Coordinates of C-alpha atoms and ligand atoms in Angstrom, one line a residue:
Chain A
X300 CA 0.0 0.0 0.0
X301 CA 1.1 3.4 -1.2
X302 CA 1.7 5.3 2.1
X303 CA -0.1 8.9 1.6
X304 CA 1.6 12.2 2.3
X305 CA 0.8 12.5 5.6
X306 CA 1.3 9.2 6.5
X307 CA -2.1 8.5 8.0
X308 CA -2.6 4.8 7.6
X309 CA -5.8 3.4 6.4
X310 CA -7.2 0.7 5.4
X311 CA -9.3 0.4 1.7
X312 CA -12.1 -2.2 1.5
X313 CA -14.2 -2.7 -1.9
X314 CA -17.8 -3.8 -1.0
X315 CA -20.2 -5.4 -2.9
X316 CA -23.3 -3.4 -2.6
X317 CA -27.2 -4.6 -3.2
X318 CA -30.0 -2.2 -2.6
X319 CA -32.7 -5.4 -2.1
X320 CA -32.8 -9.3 -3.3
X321 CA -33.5 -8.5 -6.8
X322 CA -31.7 -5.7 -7.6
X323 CA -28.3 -5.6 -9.8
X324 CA -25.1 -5.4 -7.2
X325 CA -22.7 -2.8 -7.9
X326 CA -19.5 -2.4 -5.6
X327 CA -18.5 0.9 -3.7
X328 CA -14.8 1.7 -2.2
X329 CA -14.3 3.2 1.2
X330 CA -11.1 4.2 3.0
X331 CA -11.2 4.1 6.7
X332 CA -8.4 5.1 9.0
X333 CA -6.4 2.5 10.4
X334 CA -6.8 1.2 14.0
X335 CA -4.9 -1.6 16.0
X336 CA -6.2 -4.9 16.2
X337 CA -9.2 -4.1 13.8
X338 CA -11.3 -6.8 12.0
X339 CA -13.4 -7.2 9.3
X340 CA -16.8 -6.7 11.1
X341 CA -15.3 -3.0 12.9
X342 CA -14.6 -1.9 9.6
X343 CA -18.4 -2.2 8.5
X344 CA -19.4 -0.7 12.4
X345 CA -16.6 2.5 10.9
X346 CA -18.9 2.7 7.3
X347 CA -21.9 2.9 9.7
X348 CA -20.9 5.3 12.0
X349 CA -19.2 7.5 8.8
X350 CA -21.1 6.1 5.4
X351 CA -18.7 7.9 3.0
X352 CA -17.4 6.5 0.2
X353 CA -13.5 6.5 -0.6
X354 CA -14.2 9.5 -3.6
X355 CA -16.2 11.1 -0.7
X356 CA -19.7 11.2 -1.2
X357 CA -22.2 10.1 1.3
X358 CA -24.0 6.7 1.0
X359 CA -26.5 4.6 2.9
X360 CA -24.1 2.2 5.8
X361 CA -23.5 -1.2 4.4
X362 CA -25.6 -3.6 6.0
X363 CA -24.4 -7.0 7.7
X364 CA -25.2 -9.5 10.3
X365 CA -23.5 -10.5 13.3
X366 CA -23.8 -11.8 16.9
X367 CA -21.4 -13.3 19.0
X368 CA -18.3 -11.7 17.3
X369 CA -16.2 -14.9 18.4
X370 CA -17.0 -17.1 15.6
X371 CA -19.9 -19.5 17.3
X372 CA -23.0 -18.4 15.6
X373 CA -21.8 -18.4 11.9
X374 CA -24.2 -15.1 11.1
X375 CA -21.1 -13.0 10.0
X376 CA -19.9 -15.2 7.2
X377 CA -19.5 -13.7 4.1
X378 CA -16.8 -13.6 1.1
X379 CA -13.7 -11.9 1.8
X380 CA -11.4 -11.7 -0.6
X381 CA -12.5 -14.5 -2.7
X382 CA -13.1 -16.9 0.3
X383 CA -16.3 -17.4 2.1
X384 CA -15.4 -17.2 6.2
X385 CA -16.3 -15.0 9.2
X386 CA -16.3 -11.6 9.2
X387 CA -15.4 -11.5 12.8
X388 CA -12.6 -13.2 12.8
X389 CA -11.1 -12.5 9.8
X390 CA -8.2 -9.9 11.3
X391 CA -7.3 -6.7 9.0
X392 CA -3.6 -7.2 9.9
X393 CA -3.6 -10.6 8.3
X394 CA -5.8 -9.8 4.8
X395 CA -4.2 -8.1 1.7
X396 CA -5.7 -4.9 0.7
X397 CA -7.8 -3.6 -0.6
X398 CA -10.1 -6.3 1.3
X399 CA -13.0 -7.4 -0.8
X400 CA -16.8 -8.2 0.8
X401 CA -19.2 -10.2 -1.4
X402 CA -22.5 -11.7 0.4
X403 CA -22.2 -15.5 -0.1
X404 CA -24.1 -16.0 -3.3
X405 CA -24.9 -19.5 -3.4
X406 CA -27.9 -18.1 -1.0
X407 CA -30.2 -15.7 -1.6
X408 CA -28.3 -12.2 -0.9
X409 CA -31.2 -9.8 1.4
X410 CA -29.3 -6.8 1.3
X411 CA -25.8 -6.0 0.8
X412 CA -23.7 -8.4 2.6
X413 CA -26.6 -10.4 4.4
X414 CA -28.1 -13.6 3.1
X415 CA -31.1 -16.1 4.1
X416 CA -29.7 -19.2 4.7
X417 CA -33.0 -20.6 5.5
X418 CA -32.4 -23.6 2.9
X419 CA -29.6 -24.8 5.8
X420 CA -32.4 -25.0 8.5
X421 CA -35.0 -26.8 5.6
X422 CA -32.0 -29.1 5.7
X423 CA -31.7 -29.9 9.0
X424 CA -35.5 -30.4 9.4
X425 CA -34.8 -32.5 6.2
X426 CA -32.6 -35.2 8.4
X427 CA -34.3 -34.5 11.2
X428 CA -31.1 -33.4 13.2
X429 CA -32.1 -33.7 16.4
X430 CA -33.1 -36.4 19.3
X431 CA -37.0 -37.2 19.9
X432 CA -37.3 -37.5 23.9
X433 CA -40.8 -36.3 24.1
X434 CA -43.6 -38.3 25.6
X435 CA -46.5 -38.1 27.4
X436 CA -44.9 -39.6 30.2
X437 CA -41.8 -39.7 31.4
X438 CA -39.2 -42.0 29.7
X439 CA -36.3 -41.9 32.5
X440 CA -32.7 -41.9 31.6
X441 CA -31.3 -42.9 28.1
X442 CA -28.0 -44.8 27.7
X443 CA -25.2 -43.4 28.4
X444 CA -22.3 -41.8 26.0
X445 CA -18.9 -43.3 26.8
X446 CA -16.6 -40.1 27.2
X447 CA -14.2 -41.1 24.6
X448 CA -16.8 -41.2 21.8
X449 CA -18.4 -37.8 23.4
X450 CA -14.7 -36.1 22.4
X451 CA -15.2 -37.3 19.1
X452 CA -18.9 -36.7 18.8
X453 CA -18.0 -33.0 20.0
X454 CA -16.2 -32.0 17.0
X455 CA -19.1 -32.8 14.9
X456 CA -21.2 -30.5 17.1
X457 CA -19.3 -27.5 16.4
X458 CA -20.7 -26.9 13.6
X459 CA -22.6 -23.6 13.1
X460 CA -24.7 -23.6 10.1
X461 CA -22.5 -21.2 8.5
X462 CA -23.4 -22.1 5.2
X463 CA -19.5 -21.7 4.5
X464 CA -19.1 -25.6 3.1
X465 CA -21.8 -25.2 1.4
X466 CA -20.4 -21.7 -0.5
X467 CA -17.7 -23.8 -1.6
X468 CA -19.3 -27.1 -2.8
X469 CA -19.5 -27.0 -6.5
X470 CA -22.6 -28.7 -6.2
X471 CA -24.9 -26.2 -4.4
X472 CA -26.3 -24.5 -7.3
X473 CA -29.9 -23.3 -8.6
X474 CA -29.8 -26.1 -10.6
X475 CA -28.9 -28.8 -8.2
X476 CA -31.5 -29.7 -4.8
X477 CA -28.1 -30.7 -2.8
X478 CA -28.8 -30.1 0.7
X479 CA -24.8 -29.4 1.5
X480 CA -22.3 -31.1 3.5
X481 CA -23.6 -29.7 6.9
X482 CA -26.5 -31.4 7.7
X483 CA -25.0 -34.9 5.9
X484 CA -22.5 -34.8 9.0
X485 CA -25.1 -33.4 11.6
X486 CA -26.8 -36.9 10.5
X487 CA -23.5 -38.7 11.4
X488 CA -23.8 -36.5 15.1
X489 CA -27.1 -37.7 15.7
X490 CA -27.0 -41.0 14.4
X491 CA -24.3 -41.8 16.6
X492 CA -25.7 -40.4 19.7
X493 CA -26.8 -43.5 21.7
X494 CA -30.5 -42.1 22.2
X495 CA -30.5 -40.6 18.3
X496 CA -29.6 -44.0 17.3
X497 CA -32.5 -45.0 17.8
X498 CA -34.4 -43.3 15.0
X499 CA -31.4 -43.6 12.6
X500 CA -33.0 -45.2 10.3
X501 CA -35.5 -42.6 10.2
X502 CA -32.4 -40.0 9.5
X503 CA -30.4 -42.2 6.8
X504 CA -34.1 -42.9 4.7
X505 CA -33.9 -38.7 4.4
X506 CA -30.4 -39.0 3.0
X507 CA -32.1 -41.3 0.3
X508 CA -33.8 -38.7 -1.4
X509 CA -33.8 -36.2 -3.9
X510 CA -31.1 -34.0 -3.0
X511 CA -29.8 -36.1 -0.2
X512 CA -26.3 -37.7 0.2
X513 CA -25.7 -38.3 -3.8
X514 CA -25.4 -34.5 -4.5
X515 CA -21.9 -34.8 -3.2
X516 CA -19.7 -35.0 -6.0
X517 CA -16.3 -35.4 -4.0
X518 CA -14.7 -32.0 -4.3
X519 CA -13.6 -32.4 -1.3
X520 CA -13.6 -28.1 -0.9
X521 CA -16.1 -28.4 2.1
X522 CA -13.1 -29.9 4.2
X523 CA -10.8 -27.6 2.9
X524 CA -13.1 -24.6 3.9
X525 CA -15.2 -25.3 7.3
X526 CA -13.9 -22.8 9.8
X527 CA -14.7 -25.3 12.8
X528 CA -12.7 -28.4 11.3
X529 CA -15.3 -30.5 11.0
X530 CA -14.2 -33.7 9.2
X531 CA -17.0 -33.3 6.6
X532 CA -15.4 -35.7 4.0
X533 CA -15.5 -38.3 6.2
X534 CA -18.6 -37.9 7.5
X535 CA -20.1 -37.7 4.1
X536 CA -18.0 -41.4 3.5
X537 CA -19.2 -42.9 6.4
X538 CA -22.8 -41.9 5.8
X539 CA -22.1 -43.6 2.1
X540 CA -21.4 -46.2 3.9
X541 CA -24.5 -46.3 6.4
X542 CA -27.0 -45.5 3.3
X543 CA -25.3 -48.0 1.2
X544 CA -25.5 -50.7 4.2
X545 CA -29.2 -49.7 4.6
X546 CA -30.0 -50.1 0.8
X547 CA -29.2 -53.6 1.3
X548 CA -30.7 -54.2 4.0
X549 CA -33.7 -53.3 3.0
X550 CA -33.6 -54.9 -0.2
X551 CA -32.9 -58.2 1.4
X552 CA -35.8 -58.0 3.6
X553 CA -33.4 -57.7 6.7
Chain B
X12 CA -36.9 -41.3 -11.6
X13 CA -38.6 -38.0 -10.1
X14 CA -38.8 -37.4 -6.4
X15 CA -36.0 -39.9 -6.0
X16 CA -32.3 -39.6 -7.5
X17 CA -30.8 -41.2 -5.0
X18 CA -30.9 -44.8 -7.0
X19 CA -30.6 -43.3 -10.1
X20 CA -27.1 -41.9 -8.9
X21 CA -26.3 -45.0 -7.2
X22 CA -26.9 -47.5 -10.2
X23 CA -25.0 -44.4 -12.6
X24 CA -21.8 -44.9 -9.9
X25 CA -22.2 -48.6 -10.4
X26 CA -22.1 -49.0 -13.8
X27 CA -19.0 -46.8 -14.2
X28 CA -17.4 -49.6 -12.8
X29 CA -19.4 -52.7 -13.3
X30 CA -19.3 -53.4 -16.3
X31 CA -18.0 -50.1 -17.7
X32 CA -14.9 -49.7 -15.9
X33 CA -14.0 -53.5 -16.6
X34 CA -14.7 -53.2 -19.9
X35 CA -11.9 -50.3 -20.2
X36 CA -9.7 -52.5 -18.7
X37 CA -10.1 -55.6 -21.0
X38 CA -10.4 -53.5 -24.3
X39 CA -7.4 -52.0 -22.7
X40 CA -5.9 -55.2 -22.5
X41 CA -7.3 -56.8 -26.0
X42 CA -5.6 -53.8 -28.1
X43 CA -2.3 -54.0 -26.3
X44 CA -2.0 -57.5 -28.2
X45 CA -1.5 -55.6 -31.2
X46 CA 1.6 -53.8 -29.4
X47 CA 3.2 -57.1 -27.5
X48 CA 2.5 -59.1 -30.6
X49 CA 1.7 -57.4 -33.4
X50 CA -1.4 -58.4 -35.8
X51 CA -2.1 -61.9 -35.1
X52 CA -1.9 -61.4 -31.3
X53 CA -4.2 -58.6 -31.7
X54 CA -6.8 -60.5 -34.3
X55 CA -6.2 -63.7 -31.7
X56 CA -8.1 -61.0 -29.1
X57 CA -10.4 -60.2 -31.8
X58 CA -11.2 -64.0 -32.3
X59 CA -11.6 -64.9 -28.4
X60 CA -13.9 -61.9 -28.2
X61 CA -16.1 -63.0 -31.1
X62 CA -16.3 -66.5 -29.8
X63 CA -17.8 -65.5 -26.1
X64 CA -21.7 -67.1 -26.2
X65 CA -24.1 -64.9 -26.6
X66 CA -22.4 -61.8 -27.4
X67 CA -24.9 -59.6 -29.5
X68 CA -26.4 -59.6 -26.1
X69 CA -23.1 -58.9 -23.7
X70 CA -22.7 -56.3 -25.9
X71 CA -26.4 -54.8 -25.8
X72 CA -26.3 -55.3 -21.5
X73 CA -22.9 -55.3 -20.9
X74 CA -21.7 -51.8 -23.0
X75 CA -24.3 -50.3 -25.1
X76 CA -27.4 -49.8 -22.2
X77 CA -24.6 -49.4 -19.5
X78 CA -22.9 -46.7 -21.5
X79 CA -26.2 -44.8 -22.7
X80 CA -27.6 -44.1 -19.0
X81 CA -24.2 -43.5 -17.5
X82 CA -23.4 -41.4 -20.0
X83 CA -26.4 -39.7 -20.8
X84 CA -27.3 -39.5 -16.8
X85 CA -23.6 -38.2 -16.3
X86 CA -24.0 -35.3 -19.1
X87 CA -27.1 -34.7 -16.8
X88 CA -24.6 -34.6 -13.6
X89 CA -22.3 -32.4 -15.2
X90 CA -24.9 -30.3 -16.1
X91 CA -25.9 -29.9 -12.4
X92 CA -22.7 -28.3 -11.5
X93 CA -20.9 -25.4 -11.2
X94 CA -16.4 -25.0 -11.6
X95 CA -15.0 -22.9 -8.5
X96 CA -11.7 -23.9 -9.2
X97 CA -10.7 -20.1 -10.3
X98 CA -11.7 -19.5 -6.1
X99 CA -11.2 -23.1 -4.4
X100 CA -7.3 -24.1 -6.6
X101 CA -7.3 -27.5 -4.5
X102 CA -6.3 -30.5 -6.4
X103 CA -9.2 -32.2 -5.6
X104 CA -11.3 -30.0 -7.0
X105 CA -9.7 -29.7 -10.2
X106 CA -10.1 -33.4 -9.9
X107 CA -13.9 -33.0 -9.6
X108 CA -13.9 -30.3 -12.8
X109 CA -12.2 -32.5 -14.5
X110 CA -14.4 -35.4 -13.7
X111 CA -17.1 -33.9 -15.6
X112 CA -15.2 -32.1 -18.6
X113 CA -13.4 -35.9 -19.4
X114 CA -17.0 -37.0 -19.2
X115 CA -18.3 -34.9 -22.0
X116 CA -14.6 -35.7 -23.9
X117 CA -15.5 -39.2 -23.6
X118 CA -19.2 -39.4 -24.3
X119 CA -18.5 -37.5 -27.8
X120 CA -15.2 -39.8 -28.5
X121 CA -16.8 -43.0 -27.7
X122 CA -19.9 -42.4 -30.4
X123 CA -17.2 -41.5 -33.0
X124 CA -15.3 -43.9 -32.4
X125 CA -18.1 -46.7 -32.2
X126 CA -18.7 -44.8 -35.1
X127 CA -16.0 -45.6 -37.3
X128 CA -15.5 -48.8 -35.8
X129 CA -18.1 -51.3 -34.8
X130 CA -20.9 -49.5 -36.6
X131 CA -18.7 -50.1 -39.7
X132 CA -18.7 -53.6 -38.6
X133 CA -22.9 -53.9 -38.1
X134 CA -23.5 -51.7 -42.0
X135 CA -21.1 -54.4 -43.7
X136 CA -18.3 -51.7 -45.0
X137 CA -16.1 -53.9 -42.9
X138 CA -15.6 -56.9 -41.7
X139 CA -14.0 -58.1 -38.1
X140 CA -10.9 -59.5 -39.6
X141 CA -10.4 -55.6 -40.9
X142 CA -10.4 -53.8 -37.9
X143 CA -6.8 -53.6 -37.3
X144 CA -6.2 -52.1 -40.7
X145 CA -9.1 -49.5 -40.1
X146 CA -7.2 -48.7 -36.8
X147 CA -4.1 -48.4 -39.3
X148 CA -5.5 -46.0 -41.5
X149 CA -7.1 -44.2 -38.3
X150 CA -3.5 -44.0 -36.7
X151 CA -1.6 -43.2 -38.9
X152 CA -2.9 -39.7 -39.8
X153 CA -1.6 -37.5 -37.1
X154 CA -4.6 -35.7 -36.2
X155 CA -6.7 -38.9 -36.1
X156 CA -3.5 -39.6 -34.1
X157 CA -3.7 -36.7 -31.8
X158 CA -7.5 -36.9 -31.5
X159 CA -7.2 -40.3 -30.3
X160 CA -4.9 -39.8 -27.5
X161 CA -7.4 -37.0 -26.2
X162 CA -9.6 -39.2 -26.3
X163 CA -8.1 -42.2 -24.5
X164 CA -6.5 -40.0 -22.0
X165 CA -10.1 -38.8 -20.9
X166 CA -11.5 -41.6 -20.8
X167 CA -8.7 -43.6 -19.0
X168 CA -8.9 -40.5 -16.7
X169 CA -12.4 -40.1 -16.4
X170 CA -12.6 -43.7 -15.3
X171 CA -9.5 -44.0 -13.0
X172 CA -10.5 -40.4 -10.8
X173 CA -14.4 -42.1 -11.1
X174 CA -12.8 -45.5 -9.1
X175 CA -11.3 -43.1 -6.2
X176 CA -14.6 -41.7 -6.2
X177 CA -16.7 -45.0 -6.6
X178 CA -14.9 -46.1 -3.6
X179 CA -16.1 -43.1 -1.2
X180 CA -19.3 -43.3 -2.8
X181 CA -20.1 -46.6 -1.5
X182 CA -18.2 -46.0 1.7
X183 CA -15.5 -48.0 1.3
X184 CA -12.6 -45.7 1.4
X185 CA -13.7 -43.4 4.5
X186 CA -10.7 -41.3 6.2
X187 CA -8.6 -39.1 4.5
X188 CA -5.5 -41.6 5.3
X189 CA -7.8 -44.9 3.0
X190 CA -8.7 -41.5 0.3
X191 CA -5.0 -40.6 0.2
X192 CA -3.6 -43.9 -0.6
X193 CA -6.9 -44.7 -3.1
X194 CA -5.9 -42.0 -4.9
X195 CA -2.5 -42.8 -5.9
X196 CA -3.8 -46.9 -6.8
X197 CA -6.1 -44.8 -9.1
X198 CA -3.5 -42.5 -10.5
X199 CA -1.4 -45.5 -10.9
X200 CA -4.3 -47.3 -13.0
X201 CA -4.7 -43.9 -14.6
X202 CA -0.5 -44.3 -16.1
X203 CA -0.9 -48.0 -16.6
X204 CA -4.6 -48.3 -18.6
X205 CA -3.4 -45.1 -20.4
X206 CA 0.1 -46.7 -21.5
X207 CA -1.9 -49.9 -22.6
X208 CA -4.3 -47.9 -25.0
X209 CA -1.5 -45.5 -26.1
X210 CA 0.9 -48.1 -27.0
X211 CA -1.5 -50.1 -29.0
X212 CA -2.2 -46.6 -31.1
X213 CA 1.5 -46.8 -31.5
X214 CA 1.3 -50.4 -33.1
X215 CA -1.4 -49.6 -35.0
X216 CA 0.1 -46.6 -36.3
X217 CA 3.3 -49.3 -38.0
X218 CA 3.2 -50.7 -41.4
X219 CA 1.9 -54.4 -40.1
X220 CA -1.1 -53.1 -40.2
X221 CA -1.5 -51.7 -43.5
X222 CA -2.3 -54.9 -45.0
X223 CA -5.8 -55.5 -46.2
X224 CA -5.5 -51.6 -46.5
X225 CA -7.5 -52.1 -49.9
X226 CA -10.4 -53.2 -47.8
X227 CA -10.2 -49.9 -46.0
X228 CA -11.1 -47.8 -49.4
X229 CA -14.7 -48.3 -48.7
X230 CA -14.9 -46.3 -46.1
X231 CA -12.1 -43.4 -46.1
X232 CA -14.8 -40.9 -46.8
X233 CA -16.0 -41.7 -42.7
X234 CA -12.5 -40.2 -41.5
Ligands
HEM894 C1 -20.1 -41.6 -22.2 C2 -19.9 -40.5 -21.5 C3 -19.7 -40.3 -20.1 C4 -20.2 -39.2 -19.3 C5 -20.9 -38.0 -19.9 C6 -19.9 -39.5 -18.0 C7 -20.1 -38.6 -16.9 C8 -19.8 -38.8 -15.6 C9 -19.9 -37.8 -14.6 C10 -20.4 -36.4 -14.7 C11 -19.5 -38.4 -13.4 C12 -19.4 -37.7 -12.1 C13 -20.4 -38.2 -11.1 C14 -20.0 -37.6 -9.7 O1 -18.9 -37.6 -9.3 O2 -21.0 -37.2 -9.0 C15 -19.1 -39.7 -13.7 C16 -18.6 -40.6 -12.8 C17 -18.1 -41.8 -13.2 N1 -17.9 -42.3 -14.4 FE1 -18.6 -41.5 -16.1 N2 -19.2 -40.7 -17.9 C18 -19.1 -41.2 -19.1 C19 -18.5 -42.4 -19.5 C20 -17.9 -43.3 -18.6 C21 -17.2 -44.5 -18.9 C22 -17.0 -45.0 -20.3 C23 -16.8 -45.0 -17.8 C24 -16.0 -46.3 -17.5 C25 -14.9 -46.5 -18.1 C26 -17.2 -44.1 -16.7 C27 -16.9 -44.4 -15.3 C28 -17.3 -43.5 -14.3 C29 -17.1 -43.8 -12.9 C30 -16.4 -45.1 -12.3 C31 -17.6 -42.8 -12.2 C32 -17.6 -42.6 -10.7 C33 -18.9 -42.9 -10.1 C34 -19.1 -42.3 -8.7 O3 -19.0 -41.1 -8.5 O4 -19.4 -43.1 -7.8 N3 -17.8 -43.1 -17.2 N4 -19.3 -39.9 -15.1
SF4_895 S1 -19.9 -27.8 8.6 FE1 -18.4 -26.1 9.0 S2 -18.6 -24.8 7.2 FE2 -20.4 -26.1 7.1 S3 -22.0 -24.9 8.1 FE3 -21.0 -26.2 9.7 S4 -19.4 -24.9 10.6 FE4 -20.0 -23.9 8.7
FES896 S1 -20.5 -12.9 14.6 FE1 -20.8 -15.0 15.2 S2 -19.4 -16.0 13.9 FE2 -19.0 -13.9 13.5

């Protein structure tokens, strides 16, 4: 970066604007002065508080979402500079400049920078990601997890909903029903839960459908891209393996 | 197959392999006669092909239906997704780009040449016996030469990357470790198969071939 004359630092970001869902995008510049420690997300909080573009005239602030600023609740994720991750945690020191902001387009863009990701949550209901405990009486206790498959069963809870994996995966298109790596491995969570086991089945029969497990086509970016680590090749594998078993099964009458 | 492509994709995965994948291997296999020992060997391969029973039907259930919904449902799967590898440069993923673009190589390579092959064969322009001269003439122009090798090179490709991904398909190869080592069996298929077919073009590119070239003249307007 060409250091100005008076040798104010500052910090140039080129964002991708979008006035509602169906209008045309277009992309603005804005120059903010530098601060220590600053991230993605305080950069957007400086175009509120002063919404002035770099060739100074006045605009409306960009608009974003975010919550928990510590990279737990996924909300902030957008694409900076060509790669879809959080906004919160992506650090100014460590992105080269100018920094680029797109919304992640493989979901509906709502304005500017924020997105519906409501398809994610379709897909969870989908699988049916979650453990069905209640009755009209009380069922007592379920069996327990042994603590070392908890520690592996954690990492698989980490995940977010992000929608990251699925702004990678080549095969999350309008033209394709894939449901997206995430909720394949939420399946592989709740199936191996010793209570969700119980309705796995139930959860591996969803998998089976249009748009289930065969949309993945093995390009393995998912892996490369979830900011949690989730392992989400091989979760997608070993669900392979658990629909494939099942297919037999039930072919065979077993 | 609407509401459910889930066994539509699984029998499409399957028949890459069985019996289209093995069939790679043994046409593979059958033409490299013609390399290792020249045009007998390679009309001995001929012969033992011709004399399996009932083989108007292997051919109709074995290749021809196989290859018409994998192909047809693959140009389908190709169609259904997008190339990020300008933003995501991962091998893998050029893997996966390259998956589908060998695909459409090999679905408009293996008409063509079914074309000026076999379907030579079924009109009467030529008979079996001829084929190794009509893979002369074919070889020995340089572009038919060139085109060729394109053509076997996608195909061999499109079929080796397709095992490593057969294998996670069905859940057989699970961690990355069992991908890793997959892959380089598959890439090691990929040189092998690829030498097998592009060695044969070699052979039938040399003047051992040439013979019964008169028989050829009836169709040199097809080339
Ligand atoms: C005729 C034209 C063909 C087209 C258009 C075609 C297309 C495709 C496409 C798009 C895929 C990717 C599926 C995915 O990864 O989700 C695929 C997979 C595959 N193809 Fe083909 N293909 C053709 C011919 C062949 C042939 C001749 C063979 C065998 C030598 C073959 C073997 C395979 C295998 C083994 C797979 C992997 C299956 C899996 O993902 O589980 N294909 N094909
Ligand atoms: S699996 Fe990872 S990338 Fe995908 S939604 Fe969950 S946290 Fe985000
Ligand atoms: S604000 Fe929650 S992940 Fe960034």
């Amino acid at each position: 970066m060409a250091e100005t004359t008076t040798a104010k630092k500052t910090v140039k970001f080129i964002v991708s604007r979008q006035d509602t869902p169906d209008a045309k995008p277009y992309t603005q510049e804005f120059e903010l002065p530098y601060r220590p420690n600053m991230n993605v997300i305080s950069g957007l909080m400086e175009i509120q508080r002063n919404p002035v573009t770099a060739d100074g005239s006045k605009t409306t602030p960009v608009c974003w979402e975010s919550n928990c600023l510590e990279e737990v609740c996924g909300a902030c994720s957008m694409v900076i500079n060509g790669k879809p991750r959080q906004a919160c945690s992506a650090l100014v020191d460590q992105l080269e400049q100018p920094i680029r902001l797109e919304p992640m387009r493989t979901f509906p863009v709502v304005r500017d920078l924020v997105i519906n990701r409501e398809r994610m949550f379709n897909a969870l209901k989908k699988v049916k990601a979650w453990i069905p405990i209640d009755g009209t009486y009380d069922l007592g206790p379920g069996p327990r997890m042994a603590e070392t498959k908890r520690q592996w069963a954690y990492e698989l809870s980490k995940c977010m909903t992000c929608g990251v994996c699925l702004e990678s995966c080549p095969n999350v298109n309008d033209r394709n029903s894939f449901i997206g790596p995430a909720a394949i491995s939420q399946v592989r969570l709740f199936n191996a839960h010793p209570t969700g086991e119980m309705n796995k089945e139930e959860r591996l029969e969803a998998l089976m459908t249009d748009g289930g497990i065969e949309g993945c086509g093995n390009s393995q970016n998912c892996v490369r891209s979830c900011p949690k680590g989730i392992p989400l090749t091989t979760s997608i594998a070993a669900m392979n393996k658990d629909t494939t078993k099942h297919l037999f099964k039930k072919w065979l009458g077993m | 197959m609407k509401g459910n492509s889930y066994f539509s994709r699984k029998l499409h995965s399957l028949l890459g392999i069985i019996p289209l994948g093995g069939f790679i291997v043994v046409h593979g296999l059958t033409n490299y006669q013609a390399f290792e020992r020249g045009p007998e060997g390679f009309a001995k391969g001929v012969e033992t092909i011709n004399s399996l029973p009932v083989l108007p039907l292997l051919e109709i259930f074995g290749i021809y239906l196989p290859l018409l919904f994998h192909g047809i449902y693959g140009l389908y799967v190709a169609y259904q997704s997008n190339s990020n590898t300008g933003r995501f440069q991962y091998g893998r993923n050029w893997a996966f780009t390259a998956q589908r673009v060998t695909g459409v190589i090999t679905f408009v390579f293996v008409f063509w040449h079914v074309y000026q092959t076999r379907i030579q064969v079924y009109l009467g322009n030529i008979t079996h016996e001829e084929l190794g001269s009509t893979m002369n003439h074919i070889a020995s122009s340089p572009l038919m030469f060139a085109l060729y090798v394109i053509g076997v090179l996608a195909a061999v490709f499109h079929f080796s990357n397709g095992l490593w991904a057969f294998l996670i398909s069905w859940g057989i190869t699970i961690g990355p470790r069992a991908q890793r080592i997959s892959s380089y069996i598959c890439m090691g298929v990929f040189v092998i198969v690829s030498a097998l077919f592009i060695l044969s073009l070699v052979a039938f590119s040399g003047d051992e071939f040439k013979e019964a070239a008169n028989a050829a003249l009836t169709w040199t307007n097809i080339g």
